[in-house]
């Protein structure tokens, strides 16, 4: 495949390979949600809808007279994903890898610093140049903000940011908004004009940073923020929202943030990014059934990027909300596969028609149930 033309598009001296306003597409890295405007987002979500039956093993389940077995695609036959995760991950790494495999590609992977030559002092640039020579696309997670852009600048193939420290996590924001559109849509609503409570560790949560930035492509959103002491949203992210014309309300309590909202997006306290003691006030549950009841919000759409911290007093989303009708956390994880398939197809220049002609029914059937 053709390598992205980094030299032409890189602003002088910048590690970020794109100029302002350059959008995600064929042969491009995906580093930030700022690479999306509304039409680019709609295109990606349409492609994610097209491949959902392949991701979610749906075709052939409804009408067994017409089709039996599973829907399998080989559009990425021969392509190799280099999956580099230098920070803990379960769903992001496995859903990216599953997305690539379900499109017929192959996956090579390294996890942690210990088993990579970075433990021997190799630079990001050397590692990236080497590994990109073995792969057709890279997915990279790294603990330092800006590090994935450094990978991209030295790579000969597209690089997808799977989280760079407290910076960004664009694929998560894409699957979050894809899910929010579906959940609100099922209730006759839209993201445009909605009210969304965003609560938890807003300072260090990169999924929150990317989500709030991506919300700027929507219209007329009211965002109600609640963060405990010392974990407030950085000013720069707040400015992004208000400059897009959205209403931003900083609330004193989680109940106040939830009251009247259509959806809540909540996050774990990112303890690994907090230096020193976590304030004593951060304990108990952030959201549980009684908090939702007090806010008159028992039917609200409940979202969380996961993992949720289920340890005692971890100040996260309690599992006592799991039987509520608005719980969308596992819809997010399921949707992560087809949204990430759409990211790969876009970066590698594959059209819906190419997907269609390389998709077949296979006789095996592993699905127990899709409980959606
Ligand atoms: C998040 C992350 O790694 O930023 N998880 C994820 O990718 N789904 C959120 C977190 O770790 O709390």
Short mmCIF file of C-alpha atoms and ligand atoms in Angstrom, two decimals:
data_model
loop_
_atom_site.label_atom_id
_atom_site.label_comp_id
_atom_site.label_asym_id
_atom_site.label_seq_id
_atom_site.Cartn_x
_atom_site.Cartn_y
_atom_site.Cartn_z
CA UNK A 1 0.00 0.00 0.00
CA UNK A 2 1.01 3.60 -0.46
CA UNK A 3 2.51 5.28 2.59
CA UNK A 4 0.86 8.52 3.72
CA UNK A 5 2.63 11.56 2.35
CA UNK A 6 3.74 12.91 5.70
CA UNK A 7 6.24 15.45 4.43
CA UNK A 8 3.71 17.38 2.39
CA UNK A 9 1.11 17.61 5.13
CA UNK A 10 3.27 18.08 8.23
CA UNK A 11 3.44 21.65 9.49
CA UNK A 12 7.04 22.85 9.92
CA UNK A 13 8.71 21.32 12.94
CA UNK A 14 5.51 19.73 14.26
CA UNK A 15 5.24 16.09 15.25
CA UNK A 16 1.57 16.18 14.34
CA UNK A 17 1.52 15.09 10.72
CA UNK A 18 -1.56 17.11 9.77
CA UNK A 19 -2.31 20.74 9.36
CA UNK A 20 -5.40 22.22 11.06
CA UNK A 21 -8.62 20.88 9.62
CA UNK A 22 -7.15 17.92 7.73
CA UNK A 23 -9.70 15.13 7.88
CA UNK A 24 -9.40 11.37 8.46
CA UNK A 25 -9.48 9.29 5.28
CA UNK A 26 -7.57 6.87 3.06
CA UNK A 27 -3.85 6.66 3.91
CA UNK A 28 -4.23 8.92 6.97
CA UNK A 29 -3.21 8.43 10.56
CA UNK A 30 -5.98 8.71 13.16
CA UNK A 31 -4.50 10.73 16.02
CA UNK A 32 -7.25 13.05 17.19
CA UNK A 33 -11.01 13.53 16.93
CA UNK A 34 -10.22 16.96 15.48
CA UNK A 35 -9.79 15.05 12.18
CA UNK A 36 -13.61 14.72 11.95
CA UNK A 37 -16.26 17.10 10.73
CA UNK A 38 -19.92 16.10 10.51
CA UNK A 39 -19.81 14.56 6.98
CA UNK A 40 -16.65 12.56 7.80
CA UNK A 41 -18.33 11.29 10.96
CA UNK A 42 -21.52 10.36 9.09
CA UNK A 43 -19.45 8.45 6.47
CA UNK A 44 -17.62 6.50 9.19
CA UNK A 45 -20.83 5.64 11.06
CA UNK A 46 -22.54 4.56 7.82
CA UNK A 47 -19.63 2.22 7.11
CA UNK A 48 -19.82 0.95 10.72
CA UNK A 49 -23.52 0.13 10.12
CA UNK A 50 -22.62 -1.72 6.89
CA UNK A 51 -20.13 -3.99 8.66
CA UNK A 52 -22.15 -4.47 11.87
CA UNK A 53 -23.56 -7.83 10.68
CA UNK A 54 -19.99 -9.11 10.20
CA UNK A 55 -18.88 -7.82 13.61
CA UNK A 56 -21.94 -8.93 15.49
CA UNK A 57 -22.64 -12.22 13.75
CA UNK A 58 -26.19 -11.16 12.91
CA UNK A 59 -26.87 -12.12 9.30
CA UNK A 60 -28.35 -15.51 8.89
CA UNK A 61 -29.72 -15.57 12.42
CA UNK A 62 -33.08 -13.98 11.63
CA UNK A 63 -34.20 -16.00 8.61
CA UNK A 64 -32.57 -19.39 8.35
CA UNK A 65 -34.50 -20.17 5.15
CA UNK A 66 -32.50 -17.48 3.36
CA UNK A 67 -29.14 -17.91 5.03
CA UNK A 68 -27.51 -20.14 7.60
CA UNK A 69 -24.25 -19.92 9.52
CA UNK A 70 -22.09 -16.87 9.95
CA UNK A 71 -21.24 -13.86 7.85
CA UNK A 72 -17.51 -13.74 7.20
CA UNK A 73 -15.51 -11.13 5.30
CA UNK A 74 -12.07 -11.38 3.69
CA UNK A 75 -11.63 -7.84 2.33
CA UNK A 76 -8.34 -7.40 4.24
CA UNK A 77 -6.96 -10.77 3.13
CA UNK A 78 -3.15 -10.52 3.30
CA UNK A 79 -3.06 -7.29 5.32
CA UNK A 80 -1.09 -7.24 8.58
CA UNK A 81 -1.95 -5.18 11.67
CA UNK A 82 0.88 -4.22 14.02
CA UNK A 83 -0.71 -3.87 17.45
CA UNK A 84 1.56 -2.09 19.97
CA UNK A 85 0.21 -1.59 23.48
CA UNK A 86 2.59 -0.09 26.04
CA UNK A 87 -0.18 0.42 28.64
CA UNK A 88 -2.76 -2.01 30.06
CA UNK A 89 -5.72 -2.73 27.80
CA UNK A 90 -8.38 -5.38 27.43
CA UNK A 91 -11.21 -4.16 25.21
CA UNK A 92 -9.35 -1.62 23.09
CA UNK A 93 -6.60 -4.04 22.04
CA UNK A 94 -8.85 -7.05 21.61
CA UNK A 95 -11.58 -5.16 19.76
CA UNK A 96 -9.07 -3.59 17.36
CA UNK A 97 -7.54 -7.02 16.77
CA UNK A 98 -10.94 -8.67 16.48
CA UNK A 99 -12.02 -5.99 13.98
CA UNK A 100 -8.97 -6.64 11.80
CA UNK A 101 -9.34 -10.42 12.01
CA UNK A 102 -13.07 -10.22 11.18
CA UNK A 103 -12.16 -8.34 8.00
CA UNK A 104 -9.84 -11.19 7.01
CA UNK A 105 -6.52 -9.59 8.01
CA UNK A 106 -3.76 -10.91 10.26
CA UNK A 107 -2.50 -9.51 13.54
CA UNK A 108 0.96 -9.21 15.09
CA UNK A 109 1.09 -7.85 18.60
CA UNK A 110 3.40 -6.71 21.38
CA UNK A 111 2.25 -5.65 24.84
CA UNK A 112 4.15 -3.74 27.54
CA UNK A 113 7.66 -2.33 27.46
CA UNK A 114 9.22 -5.49 28.93
CA UNK A 115 8.88 -7.56 25.78
CA UNK A 116 9.76 -4.83 23.28
CA UNK A 117 13.17 -3.37 22.43
CA UNK A 118 12.06 -0.12 24.08
CA UNK A 119 13.22 -1.88 27.27
CA UNK A 120 16.72 -1.70 25.69
CA UNK A 121 16.45 2.05 25.16
CA UNK A 122 15.16 2.09 21.57
CA UNK A 123 13.48 5.37 20.62
CA UNK A 124 9.84 5.71 19.58
CA UNK A 125 11.01 6.80 16.13
CA UNK A 126 13.23 3.74 15.54
CA UNK A 127 10.59 1.33 16.89
CA UNK A 128 7.92 2.90 14.70
CA UNK A 129 10.00 2.88 11.51
CA UNK A 130 10.95 -0.78 12.07
CA UNK A 131 7.51 -2.11 12.99
CA UNK A 132 5.74 -0.11 10.29
CA UNK A 133 7.96 -1.95 7.79
CA UNK A 134 6.34 -5.20 8.96
CA UNK A 135 2.73 -3.99 8.95
CA UNK A 136 0.09 -2.32 6.77
CA UNK A 137 -1.40 -0.33 9.66
CA UNK A 138 -0.35 0.22 13.29
CA UNK A 139 -2.52 0.62 16.39
CA UNK A 140 -0.54 2.20 19.24
CA UNK A 141 -1.27 2.87 22.92
CA UNK A 142 1.43 4.58 25.00
CA UNK A 143 1.46 6.28 28.44
CA UNK A 144 2.87 9.64 27.24
CA UNK A 145 0.71 12.40 25.78
CA UNK A 146 1.82 13.16 22.20
CA UNK A 147 3.77 9.88 21.88
CA UNK A 148 1.44 8.33 19.29
CA UNK A 149 1.93 11.40 17.04
CA UNK A 150 5.67 10.73 17.41
CA UNK A 151 5.06 7.14 16.24
CA UNK A 152 3.03 8.48 13.31
CA UNK A 153 5.74 10.91 12.23
CA UNK A 154 8.23 8.03 11.83
CA UNK A 155 5.85 5.40 10.42
CA UNK A 156 5.55 4.41 6.75
CA UNK A 157 1.94 3.21 7.24
CA UNK A 158 -1.15 4.73 8.92
CA UNK A 159 -1.06 4.85 12.73
CA UNK A 160 -4.23 4.71 14.84
CA UNK A 161 -4.06 6.30 18.30
CA UNK A 162 -5.43 3.83 20.86
CA UNK A 163 -4.75 6.23 23.76
CA UNK A 164 -1.76 8.49 24.47
CA UNK A 165 -1.56 9.10 28.22
CA UNK A 166 -4.13 11.64 29.37
CA UNK A 167 -4.25 13.03 25.79
CA UNK A 168 -6.76 11.49 23.40
CA UNK A 169 -8.53 8.23 22.63
CA UNK A 170 -10.26 8.97 19.31
CA UNK A 171 -11.60 5.49 18.47
CA UNK A 172 -13.29 5.34 21.89
CA UNK A 173 -14.99 8.71 21.32
CA UNK A 174 -16.16 7.50 17.91
CA UNK A 175 -17.72 4.33 19.32
CA UNK A 176 -19.18 6.32 22.23
CA UNK A 177 -20.95 8.78 19.94
CA UNK A 178 -22.02 6.00 17.57
CA UNK A 179 -23.61 4.27 20.58
CA UNK A 180 -25.15 7.46 21.96
CA UNK A 181 -26.76 8.16 18.55
CA UNK A 182 -28.29 4.65 18.57
CA UNK A 183 -29.47 4.80 22.19
CA UNK A 184 -31.06 8.25 21.88
CA UNK A 185 -32.42 7.31 18.43
CA UNK A 186 -34.26 4.31 19.93
CA UNK A 187 -35.98 6.79 22.29
CA UNK A 188 -36.92 9.12 19.44
CA UNK A 189 -34.13 11.58 20.26
CA UNK A 190 -30.89 12.79 18.69
CA UNK A 191 -27.49 13.86 19.97
CA UNK A 192 -28.20 17.30 18.48
CA UNK A 193 -30.23 19.15 21.07
CA UNK A 194 -29.58 16.62 23.86
CA UNK A 195 -28.45 17.11 27.44
CA UNK A 196 -25.50 14.96 28.52
CA UNK A 197 -24.05 14.66 32.02
CA UNK A 198 -20.31 13.92 32.02
CA UNK A 199 -19.04 12.93 35.46
CA UNK A 200 -16.01 11.44 37.18
CA UNK A 201 -12.30 12.01 36.59
CA UNK A 202 -12.56 14.70 33.94
CA UNK A 203 -8.94 15.82 34.34
CA UNK A 204 -7.16 12.59 33.41
CA UNK A 205 -9.85 10.72 31.45
CA UNK A 206 -8.69 10.80 27.83
CA UNK A 207 -11.97 9.26 26.68
CA UNK A 208 -13.76 12.29 28.13
CA UNK A 209 -11.36 14.69 26.41
CA UNK A 210 -11.94 13.07 23.03
CA UNK A 211 -15.70 12.73 23.55
CA UNK A 212 -16.17 16.39 24.48
CA UNK A 213 -14.03 17.54 21.54
CA UNK A 214 -15.97 15.34 19.13
CA UNK A 215 -19.28 16.71 20.44
CA UNK A 216 -18.33 19.99 18.77
CA UNK A 217 -19.46 18.56 15.41
CA UNK A 218 -23.02 18.28 16.81
CA UNK A 219 -25.45 21.15 17.34
CA UNK A 220 -26.95 22.65 20.44
CA UNK A 221 -25.79 20.17 23.08
CA UNK A 222 -26.06 20.93 26.81
CA UNK A 223 -23.21 19.39 28.78
CA UNK A 224 -23.48 19.14 32.57
CA UNK A 225 -20.15 18.41 34.24
CA UNK A 226 -19.40 17.07 37.68
CA UNK A 227 -15.89 16.16 38.85
CA UNK A 228 -14.65 15.70 42.40
CA UNK A 229 -12.08 18.06 43.89
CA UNK A 230 -8.78 18.17 41.89
CA UNK A 231 -10.17 16.10 38.98
CA UNK A 232 -11.89 18.94 37.08
CA UNK A 233 -11.93 19.24 33.28
CA UNK A 234 -8.93 21.08 31.75
CA UNK A 235 -9.90 24.61 30.60
CA UNK A 236 -8.80 23.93 27.02
CA UNK A 237 -11.35 21.12 26.59
CA UNK A 238 -14.09 23.28 28.10
CA UNK A 239 -13.21 26.07 25.64
CA UNK A 240 -13.60 23.66 22.70
CA UNK A 241 -17.20 23.04 23.71
CA UNK A 242 -18.25 26.58 24.40
CA UNK A 243 -16.62 27.86 21.22
CA UNK A 244 -18.83 25.38 19.31
CA UNK A 245 -21.87 27.07 20.85
CA UNK A 246 -22.75 24.31 23.34
CA UNK A 247 -24.00 25.12 26.84
CA UNK A 248 -21.64 24.00 29.59
CA UNK A 249 -22.77 23.85 33.22
CA UNK A 250 -20.35 22.94 36.00
CA UNK A 251 -22.37 21.28 38.78
CA UNK A 252 -21.61 20.99 42.50
CA UNK A 253 -22.99 17.46 42.88
CA UNK A 254 -23.45 14.41 40.71
CA UNK A 255 -27.20 14.53 41.39
CA UNK A 256 -27.38 18.08 40.03
CA UNK A 257 -25.50 16.99 36.86
CA UNK A 258 -27.85 14.04 36.31
CA UNK A 259 -31.13 15.88 36.85
CA UNK A 260 -32.89 16.40 33.49
CA UNK A 261 -30.08 14.79 31.42
CA UNK A 262 -30.83 12.36 28.55
CA UNK A 263 -27.59 10.43 29.09
CA UNK A 264 -24.73 10.18 31.53
CA UNK A 265 -21.12 9.40 30.60
CA UNK A 266 -19.13 8.38 33.64
CA UNK A 267 -15.49 7.39 34.11
CA UNK A 268 -13.14 5.61 36.47
CA UNK A 269 -10.71 7.60 38.64
CA UNK A 270 -7.48 7.29 36.61
CA UNK A 271 -5.36 6.45 39.66
CA UNK A 272 -2.33 5.58 37.54
CA UNK A 273 -2.13 9.22 36.40
CA UNK A 274 -2.57 10.79 39.85
CA UNK A 275 0.63 11.71 41.65
CA UNK A 276 0.32 11.80 45.44
CA UNK A 277 -2.70 10.91 47.52
CA UNK A 278 -6.17 10.60 46.03
CA UNK A 279 -8.34 13.08 48.06
CA UNK A 280 -10.20 11.41 50.94
CA UNK A 281 -13.53 12.69 49.59
CA UNK A 282 -13.16 10.35 46.58
CA UNK A 283 -14.75 7.18 47.96
CA UNK A 284 -18.01 5.26 47.92
CA UNK A 285 -19.91 4.98 44.62
CA UNK A 286 -19.99 7.86 42.15
CA UNK A 287 -23.24 6.59 40.60
CA UNK A 288 -25.52 3.93 41.99
CA UNK A 289 -29.24 3.28 41.96
CA UNK A 290 -29.95 5.62 44.89
CA UNK A 291 -28.08 8.53 43.22
CA UNK A 292 -30.06 7.98 40.00
CA UNK A 293 -33.32 7.76 41.98
CA UNK A 294 -32.53 11.00 43.82
CA UNK A 295 -31.93 12.73 40.46
CA UNK A 296 -35.14 11.21 39.05
CA UNK A 297 -32.93 9.64 36.37
CA UNK A 298 -33.54 5.88 36.66
CA UNK A 299 -34.31 5.68 32.92
CA UNK A 300 -31.30 7.72 31.72
CA UNK A 301 -28.86 6.27 29.11
CA UNK A 302 -25.85 5.09 31.14
CA UNK A 303 -22.47 5.06 29.42
CA UNK A 304 -18.92 4.28 30.61
CA UNK A 305 -15.83 3.53 28.50
CA UNK A 306 -14.95 0.68 30.93
CA UNK A 307 -13.14 -0.78 32.72
CA UNK A 308 -15.26 0.07 35.72
CA UNK A 309 -13.40 -0.19 38.99
CA UNK A 310 -15.45 -2.69 40.98
CA UNK A 311 -13.25 -2.61 44.08
CA UNK A 312 -14.82 -1.42 47.32
CA UNK A 313 -15.03 2.40 47.61
CA UNK A 314 -13.49 2.90 44.13
CA UNK A 315 -15.78 5.86 43.34
CA UNK A 316 -17.13 4.41 40.11
CA UNK A 317 -20.38 3.16 38.58
CA UNK A 318 -22.01 0.57 40.85
CA UNK A 319 -23.19 -2.73 39.37
CA UNK A 320 -26.53 -2.19 41.13
CA UNK A 321 -27.57 -0.21 38.01
CA UNK A 322 -26.98 -3.15 35.66
CA UNK A 323 -30.63 -4.10 35.22
CA UNK A 324 -31.78 -0.56 34.42
CA UNK A 325 -33.24 -0.10 30.90
CA UNK A 326 -30.75 2.61 29.89
CA UNK A 327 -27.58 0.64 30.61
CA UNK A 328 -25.53 0.97 27.40
CA UNK A 329 -22.04 -0.01 28.59
CA UNK A 330 -22.00 -3.36 26.81
CA UNK A 331 -23.57 -1.87 23.68
CA UNK A 332 -20.51 0.42 23.65
CA UNK A 333 -18.11 -2.54 23.84
CA UNK A 334 -20.01 -4.45 21.12
CA UNK A 335 -20.13 -1.39 18.86
CA UNK A 336 -16.37 -0.97 19.33
CA UNK A 337 -15.75 -3.80 16.88
CA UNK A 338 -17.71 -2.47 13.88
CA UNK A 339 -16.64 1.14 14.50
CA UNK A 340 -12.99 -0.01 14.52
CA UNK A 341 -13.63 -2.08 11.37
CA UNK A 342 -14.85 1.14 9.74
CA UNK A 343 -11.66 2.93 10.87
CA UNK A 344 -9.45 0.26 9.25
CA UNK A 345 -11.52 0.17 6.05
CA UNK A 346 -11.30 3.95 5.75
CA UNK A 347 -7.54 4.16 6.42
CA UNK A 348 -6.89 1.28 3.98
CA UNK A 349 -9.17 2.66 1.26
CA UNK A 350 -11.85 -0.09 1.15
CA UNK A 351 -15.35 0.80 -0.06
CA UNK A 352 -18.65 -0.81 1.07
CA UNK A 353 -18.76 -2.49 -2.36
CA UNK A 354 -15.36 -4.14 -1.75
CA UNK A 355 -16.72 -5.40 1.58
CA UNK A 356 -19.87 -6.73 -0.10
CA UNK A 357 -18.07 -8.77 -2.76
CA UNK A 358 -15.72 -10.33 -0.21
CA UNK A 359 -18.44 -11.32 2.27
CA UNK A 360 -19.75 -14.89 2.43
CA UNK A 361 -21.89 -17.12 4.60
CA UNK A 362 -20.01 -19.90 6.39
CA UNK A 363 -21.65 -22.97 7.93
CA UNK A 364 -20.20 -22.77 11.45
CA UNK A 365 -22.23 -21.10 14.15
CA UNK A 366 -20.88 -20.14 17.58
CA UNK A 367 -23.42 -17.58 18.70
CA UNK A 368 -25.23 -18.43 21.94
CA UNK A 369 -27.33 -15.26 22.07
CA UNK A 370 -27.12 -11.57 21.37
CA UNK A 371 -28.74 -10.05 24.39
CA UNK A 372 -29.22 -6.48 23.17
C1 LIG B 1 -10.24 3.79 28.90
C2 LIG B 1 -8.80 4.15 28.62
O1 LIG B 1 -7.92 3.28 28.55
O2 LIG B 1 -8.58 5.34 28.46
N1 LIG B 1 -10.57 2.48 28.60
C3 LIG B 1 -10.80 2.12 27.32
O3 LIG B 1 -9.98 2.26 26.45
N2 LIG B 1 -12.02 1.63 27.04
C4 LIG B 1 -10.77 4.29 30.18
C5 LIG B 1 -10.09 3.92 31.46
O4 LIG B 1 -9.04 3.27 31.51
O5 LIG B 1 -10.64 4.28 32.49
#
